[in-house]
Amino acid sequence: MRIREAGAGEVPQLQEVERAAGACFREVGMPEIADDEPFSAAELAPFLAAGLAWVAVDGADRPIAYLIAERIDGALHVEQVSVHPAHARRGVGRALLEHLAALARARGVPALTLTTFADVPWNAPYYARCGFRPVPDDALGPGLREVRAREAAHGLDRWPRLVMRREL
């Protein structure tokens, strides 16, 4: 497995990875999440243009996972990380997170942040094993408050959500 920047021509593969990864949410009673459409090409474009989109690729250089991030409240915020289920439980997601952490350190960024479902095993419990810790609502900066407001408007608050932070 190799990690490299994602290319604009790979948007259909990223969407395929996200759809496949999202299907797992059916197993935990969250079909609405499984049915949610992946990021569109227009939504992915700013991440790609900023150099804040990476793919983990197989031996044929095909994306098997991806991560997109943005700068929020002085940290690099993981907007999405998805691993195709055919490649899950092999450290691919963790490798993408570590890639981002190394890049953040090199750029002098002090932390990574993300939002996630509190009770889904491959969400908050997984990120805790990767070094992320919950951030209380009263400690959120304006950017993360805006992220949470967008998520709530999208209906994600039907299930418990957390903001998490990993100090670097």
PDB file of C-alpha atoms in Angstrom:
ATOM      1  CA  MET A   1       0.000   0.000   0.000  1.00  0.00           C
ATOM      2  CA  ARG A   2       1.189   3.456  -0.908  1.00  0.00           C
ATOM      3  CA  ILE A   3      -0.254   6.873   0.019  1.00  0.00           C
ATOM      4  CA  ARG A   4      -0.180   9.756  -2.428  1.00  0.00           C
ATOM      5  CA  GLU A   5      -2.155  12.881  -3.265  1.00  0.00           C
ATOM      6  CA  ALA A   6      -5.495  12.236  -4.900  1.00  0.00           C
ATOM      7  CA  GLY A   7      -6.061  13.404  -8.448  1.00  0.00           C
ATOM      8  CA  ALA A   8      -9.130  15.118  -9.881  1.00  0.00           C
ATOM      9  CA  GLY A   9      -9.592  12.217 -12.294  1.00  0.00           C
ATOM     10  CA  GLU A  10     -10.070   9.861  -9.337  1.00  0.00           C
ATOM     11  CA  VAL A  11     -13.300  11.378  -8.041  1.00  0.00           C
ATOM     12  CA  PRO A  12     -15.429   8.435  -9.274  1.00  0.00           C
ATOM     13  CA  GLN A  13     -13.152   5.980  -7.443  1.00  0.00           C
ATOM     14  CA  LEU A  14     -13.321   8.077  -4.249  1.00  0.00           C
ATOM     15  CA  GLN A  15     -17.099   8.099  -4.473  1.00  0.00           C
ATOM     16  CA  GLU A  16     -17.093   4.325  -4.963  1.00  0.00           C
ATOM     17  CA  VAL A  17     -14.906   3.870  -1.867  1.00  0.00           C
ATOM     18  CA  GLU A  18     -17.194   6.106   0.184  1.00  0.00           C
ATOM     19  CA  ARG A  19     -20.362   4.314  -0.944  1.00  0.00           C
ATOM     20  CA  ALA A  20     -18.861   0.897  -0.143  1.00  0.00           C
ATOM     21  CA  ALA A  21     -17.551   2.069   3.243  1.00  0.00           C
ATOM     22  CA  GLY A  22     -20.884   3.683   4.083  1.00  0.00           C
ATOM     23  CA  ALA A  23     -22.795   0.454   3.511  1.00  0.00           C
ATOM     24  CA  CYS A  24     -21.428  -0.842   6.835  1.00  0.00           C
ATOM     25  CA  PHE A  25     -23.709   1.615   8.626  1.00  0.00           C
ATOM     26  CA  ARG A  26     -26.703  -0.580   7.732  1.00  0.00           C
ATOM     27  CA  GLU A  27     -25.322  -3.202  10.123  1.00  0.00           C
ATOM     28  CA  VAL A  28     -25.623  -0.781  13.072  1.00  0.00           C
ATOM     29  CA  GLY A  29     -29.122   0.484  12.276  1.00  0.00           C
ATOM     30  CA  MET A  30     -28.090   3.645  10.427  1.00  0.00           C
ATOM     31  CA  PRO A  31     -29.408   3.099   6.863  1.00  0.00           C
ATOM     32  CA  GLU A  32     -29.725   6.853   6.322  1.00  0.00           C
ATOM     33  CA  ILE A  33     -25.949   7.157   6.621  1.00  0.00           C
ATOM     34  CA  ALA A  34     -25.441   4.193   4.298  1.00  0.00           C
ATOM     35  CA  ASP A  35     -27.718   5.844   1.722  1.00  0.00           C
ATOM     36  CA  ASP A  36     -26.141   9.300   2.005  1.00  0.00           C
ATOM     37  CA  GLU A  37     -24.532  10.367  -1.259  1.00  0.00           C
ATOM     38  CA  PRO A  38     -20.754  10.742  -1.261  1.00  0.00           C
ATOM     39  CA  PHE A  39     -19.069  14.074  -1.891  1.00  0.00           C
ATOM     40  CA  SER A  40     -19.687  15.395  -5.388  1.00  0.00           C
ATOM     41  CA  ALA A  41     -16.868  16.386  -7.729  1.00  0.00           C
ATOM     42  CA  ALA A  42     -17.620  20.042  -6.910  1.00  0.00           C
ATOM     43  CA  GLU A  43     -17.454  19.356  -3.156  1.00  0.00           C
ATOM     44  CA  LEU A  44     -14.170  17.456  -3.501  1.00  0.00           C
ATOM     45  CA  ALA A  45     -12.566  20.057  -5.792  1.00  0.00           C
ATOM     46  CA  PRO A  46     -11.410  22.480  -3.034  1.00  0.00           C
ATOM     47  CA  PHE A  47      -9.688  19.658  -1.116  1.00  0.00           C
ATOM     48  CA  LEU A  48      -7.951  18.465  -4.274  1.00  0.00           C
ATOM     49  CA  ALA A  49      -6.921  21.994  -5.277  1.00  0.00           C
ATOM     50  CA  ALA A  50      -5.507  22.686  -1.805  1.00  0.00           C
ATOM     51  CA  GLY A  51      -3.454  19.478  -1.819  1.00  0.00           C
ATOM     52  CA  LEU A  52      -5.460  18.194   1.144  1.00  0.00           C
ATOM     53  CA  ALA A  53      -6.754  14.957  -0.362  1.00  0.00           C
ATOM     54  CA  TRP A  54      -4.855  11.678  -0.231  1.00  0.00           C
ATOM     55  CA  VAL A  55      -5.471   8.148  -1.381  1.00  0.00           C
ATOM     56  CA  ALA A  56      -4.119   4.825  -0.259  1.00  0.00           C
ATOM     57  CA  VAL A  57      -3.640   2.767  -3.413  1.00  0.00           C
ATOM     58  CA  ASP A  58      -3.224  -0.898  -4.201  1.00  0.00           C
ATOM     59  CA  GLY A  59      -0.435  -2.413  -6.296  1.00  0.00           C
ATOM     60  CA  ALA A  60      -2.156  -1.261  -9.489  1.00  0.00           C
ATOM     61  CA  ASP A  61      -2.303   2.353  -8.192  1.00  0.00           C
ATOM     62  CA  ARG A  62      -6.094   2.195  -7.676  1.00  0.00           C
ATOM     63  CA  PRO A  63      -7.563   4.021  -4.648  1.00  0.00           C
ATOM     64  CA  ILE A  64      -8.672   1.682  -1.863  1.00  0.00           C
ATOM     65  CA  ALA A  65      -9.162   4.466   0.707  1.00  0.00           C
ATOM     66  CA  TYR A  66      -9.043   8.232   0.936  1.00  0.00           C
ATOM     67  CA  LEU A  67      -8.781  11.080   3.388  1.00  0.00           C
ATOM     68  CA  ILE A  68      -9.630  14.746   2.898  1.00  0.00           C
ATOM     69  CA  ALA A  69      -8.768  17.493   5.359  1.00  0.00           C
ATOM     70  CA  GLU A  70      -9.033  21.221   5.799  1.00  0.00           C
ATOM     71  CA  ARG A  71      -7.568  23.857   8.074  1.00  0.00           C
ATOM     72  CA  ILE A  72     -10.021  24.668  10.887  1.00  0.00           C
ATOM     73  CA  ASP A  73      -9.289  26.560  14.099  1.00  0.00           C
ATOM     74  CA  GLY A  74      -5.541  26.174  13.602  1.00  0.00           C
ATOM     75  CA  ALA A  75      -5.659  22.384  13.239  1.00  0.00           C
ATOM     76  CA  LEU A  76      -5.974  20.033  10.287  1.00  0.00           C
ATOM     77  CA  HIS A  77      -9.527  18.744  10.387  1.00  0.00           C
ATOM     78  CA  VAL A  78     -10.270  15.308   8.945  1.00  0.00           C
ATOM     79  CA  GLU A  79     -13.383  15.964   6.906  1.00  0.00           C
ATOM     80  CA  GLN A  80     -13.667  12.403   5.641  1.00  0.00           C
ATOM     81  CA  VAL A  81     -11.698   9.191   5.825  1.00  0.00           C
ATOM     82  CA  SER A  82     -13.099   6.122   4.094  1.00  0.00           C
ATOM     83  CA  VAL A  83     -11.652   2.677   3.503  1.00  0.00           C
ATOM     84  CA  HIS A  84     -13.194   0.223   1.056  1.00  0.00           C
ATOM     85  CA  PRO A  85     -14.467  -2.739   3.129  1.00  0.00           C
ATOM     86  CA  ALA A  86     -12.432  -5.164   0.997  1.00  0.00           C
ATOM     87  CA  HIS A  87      -9.322  -3.510   2.494  1.00  0.00           C
ATOM     88  CA  ALA A  88     -10.619  -2.791   6.015  1.00  0.00           C
ATOM     89  CA  ARG A  89      -8.955  -3.930   9.240  1.00  0.00           C
ATOM     90  CA  ARG A  90      -5.483  -3.812   7.682  1.00  0.00           C
ATOM     91  CA  GLY A  91      -4.279  -0.479   9.030  1.00  0.00           C
ATOM     92  CA  VAL A  92      -5.147   1.519   5.910  1.00  0.00           C
ATOM     93  CA  GLY A  93      -7.223   4.151   7.733  1.00  0.00           C
ATOM     94  CA  ARG A  94      -4.598   4.482  10.438  1.00  0.00           C
ATOM     95  CA  ALA A  95      -1.883   4.877   7.784  1.00  0.00           C
ATOM     96  CA  LEU A  96      -3.841   7.750   6.219  1.00  0.00           C
ATOM     97  CA  LEU A  97      -4.255   9.392   9.635  1.00  0.00           C
ATOM     98  CA  GLU A  98      -0.537   8.986  10.351  1.00  0.00           C
ATOM     99  CA  HIS A  99       0.285  10.460   6.943  1.00  0.00           C
ATOM    100  CA  LEU A 100      -1.815  13.510   7.811  1.00  0.00           C
ATOM    101  CA  ALA A 101      -0.234  13.741  11.272  1.00  0.00           C
ATOM    102  CA  ALA A 102       3.277  13.709   9.769  1.00  0.00           C
ATOM    103  CA  LEU A 103       2.310  16.393   7.271  1.00  0.00           C
ATOM    104  CA  ALA A 104       0.741  18.488  10.044  1.00  0.00           C
ATOM    105  CA  ARG A 105       3.879  18.225  12.193  1.00  0.00           C
ATOM    106  CA  ALA A 106       6.054  19.230   9.235  1.00  0.00           C
ATOM    107  CA  ARG A 107       3.849  22.303   8.725  1.00  0.00           C
ATOM    108  CA  GLY A 108       3.852  23.243  12.397  1.00  0.00           C
ATOM    109  CA  VAL A 109       0.176  22.377  12.854  1.00  0.00           C
ATOM    110  CA  PRO A 110      -0.390  21.399  16.506  1.00  0.00           C
ATOM    111  CA  ALA A 111      -3.314  18.991  16.189  1.00  0.00           C
ATOM    112  CA  LEU A 112      -5.735  16.984  14.109  1.00  0.00           C
ATOM    113  CA  THR A 113      -9.481  17.197  14.680  1.00  0.00           C
ATOM    114  CA  LEU A 114     -12.506  15.318  13.417  1.00  0.00           C
ATOM    115  CA  THR A 115     -16.164  14.742  14.118  1.00  0.00           C
ATOM    116  CA  THR A 116     -17.564  11.252  14.426  1.00  0.00           C
ATOM    117  CA  PHE A 117     -20.348   9.052  15.707  1.00  0.00           C
ATOM    118  CA  ALA A 118     -19.861   8.335  19.398  1.00  0.00           C
ATOM    119  CA  ASP A 119     -21.326   4.834  19.478  1.00  0.00           C
ATOM    120  CA  VAL A 120     -20.195   3.275  16.180  1.00  0.00           C
ATOM    121  CA  PRO A 121     -17.289   0.870  16.845  1.00  0.00           C
ATOM    122  CA  TRP A 122     -15.249   1.955  13.826  1.00  0.00           C
ATOM    123  CA  ASN A 123     -15.807   5.618  14.646  1.00  0.00           C
ATOM    124  CA  ALA A 124     -15.146   7.209  18.078  1.00  0.00           C
ATOM    125  CA  PRO A 125     -13.728   4.061  19.750  1.00  0.00           C
ATOM    126  CA  TYR A 126     -11.390   3.535  16.780  1.00  0.00           C
ATOM    127  CA  TYR A 127     -10.236   7.161  16.770  1.00  0.00           C
ATOM    128  CA  ALA A 128      -9.590   6.973  20.517  1.00  0.00           C
ATOM    129  CA  ARG A 129      -7.210   4.073  19.806  1.00  0.00           C
ATOM    130  CA  CYS A 130      -5.532   6.362  17.247  1.00  0.00           C
ATOM    131  CA  GLY A 131      -4.873   9.006  19.909  1.00  0.00           C
ATOM    132  CA  PHE A 132      -7.899  11.280  19.505  1.00  0.00           C
ATOM    133  CA  ARG A 133      -9.691  12.564  22.609  1.00  0.00           C
ATOM    134  CA  PRO A 134     -13.203  14.043  22.926  1.00  0.00           C
ATOM    135  CA  VAL A 135     -13.466  17.816  22.948  1.00  0.00           C
ATOM    136  CA  PRO A 136     -16.239  19.276  25.137  1.00  0.00           C
ATOM    137  CA  ASP A 137     -18.742  21.466  23.295  1.00  0.00           C
ATOM    138  CA  ASP A 138     -17.756  24.500  25.375  1.00  0.00           C
ATOM    139  CA  ALA A 139     -14.131  24.149  24.180  1.00  0.00           C
ATOM    140  CA  LEU A 140     -14.919  24.223  20.445  1.00  0.00           C
ATOM    141  CA  GLY A 141     -13.538  27.025  18.331  1.00  0.00           C
ATOM    142  CA  PRO A 142     -15.751  28.895  15.864  1.00  0.00           C
ATOM    143  CA  GLY A 143     -14.785  26.685  12.930  1.00  0.00           C
ATOM    144  CA  LEU A 144     -15.644  23.450  14.688  1.00  0.00           C
ATOM    145  CA  ARG A 145     -18.904  24.950  15.962  1.00  0.00           C
ATOM    146  CA  GLU A 146     -19.745  25.726  12.328  1.00  0.00           C
ATOM    147  CA  VAL A 147     -18.882  22.153  11.291  1.00  0.00           C
ATOM    148  CA  ARG A 148     -21.180  20.796  14.003  1.00  0.00           C
ATOM    149  CA  ALA A 149     -23.978  23.149  12.951  1.00  0.00           C
ATOM    150  CA  ARG A 150     -23.698  21.936   9.321  1.00  0.00           C
ATOM    151  CA  GLU A 151     -23.783  18.323  10.510  1.00  0.00           C
ATOM    152  CA  ALA A 152     -26.846  18.969  12.652  1.00  0.00           C
ATOM    153  CA  ALA A 153     -28.590  20.651   9.703  1.00  0.00           C
ATOM    154  CA  HIS A 154     -27.765  17.564   7.623  1.00  0.00           C
ATOM    155  CA  GLY A 155     -29.503  15.376  10.218  1.00  0.00           C
ATOM    156  CA  LEU A 156     -26.419  13.688  11.668  1.00  0.00           C
ATOM    157  CA  ASP A 157     -27.402  14.567  15.229  1.00  0.00           C
ATOM    158  CA  ARG A 158     -30.035  11.830  15.179  1.00  0.00           C
ATOM    159  CA  TRP A 159     -27.153   9.786  16.622  1.00  0.00           C
ATOM    160  CA  PRO A 160     -24.660  10.907  19.290  1.00  0.00           C
ATOM    161  CA  ARG A 161     -21.757  12.836  17.750  1.00  0.00           C
ATOM    162  CA  LEU A 162     -18.366  13.851  19.100  1.00  0.00           C
ATOM    163  CA  VAL A 163     -15.665  16.280  18.175  1.00  0.00           C
ATOM    164  CA  MET A 164     -12.267  14.694  18.784  1.00  0.00           C
ATOM    165  CA  ARG A 165      -8.746  16.119  18.797  1.00  0.00           C
ATOM    166  CA  ARG A 166      -5.313  14.555  18.603  1.00  0.00           C
ATOM    167  CA  GLU A 167      -2.462  16.689  19.835  1.00  0.00           C
ATOM    168  CA  LEU A 168       0.714  16.409  17.825  1.00  0.00           C
TER     169      LEU A 168
END
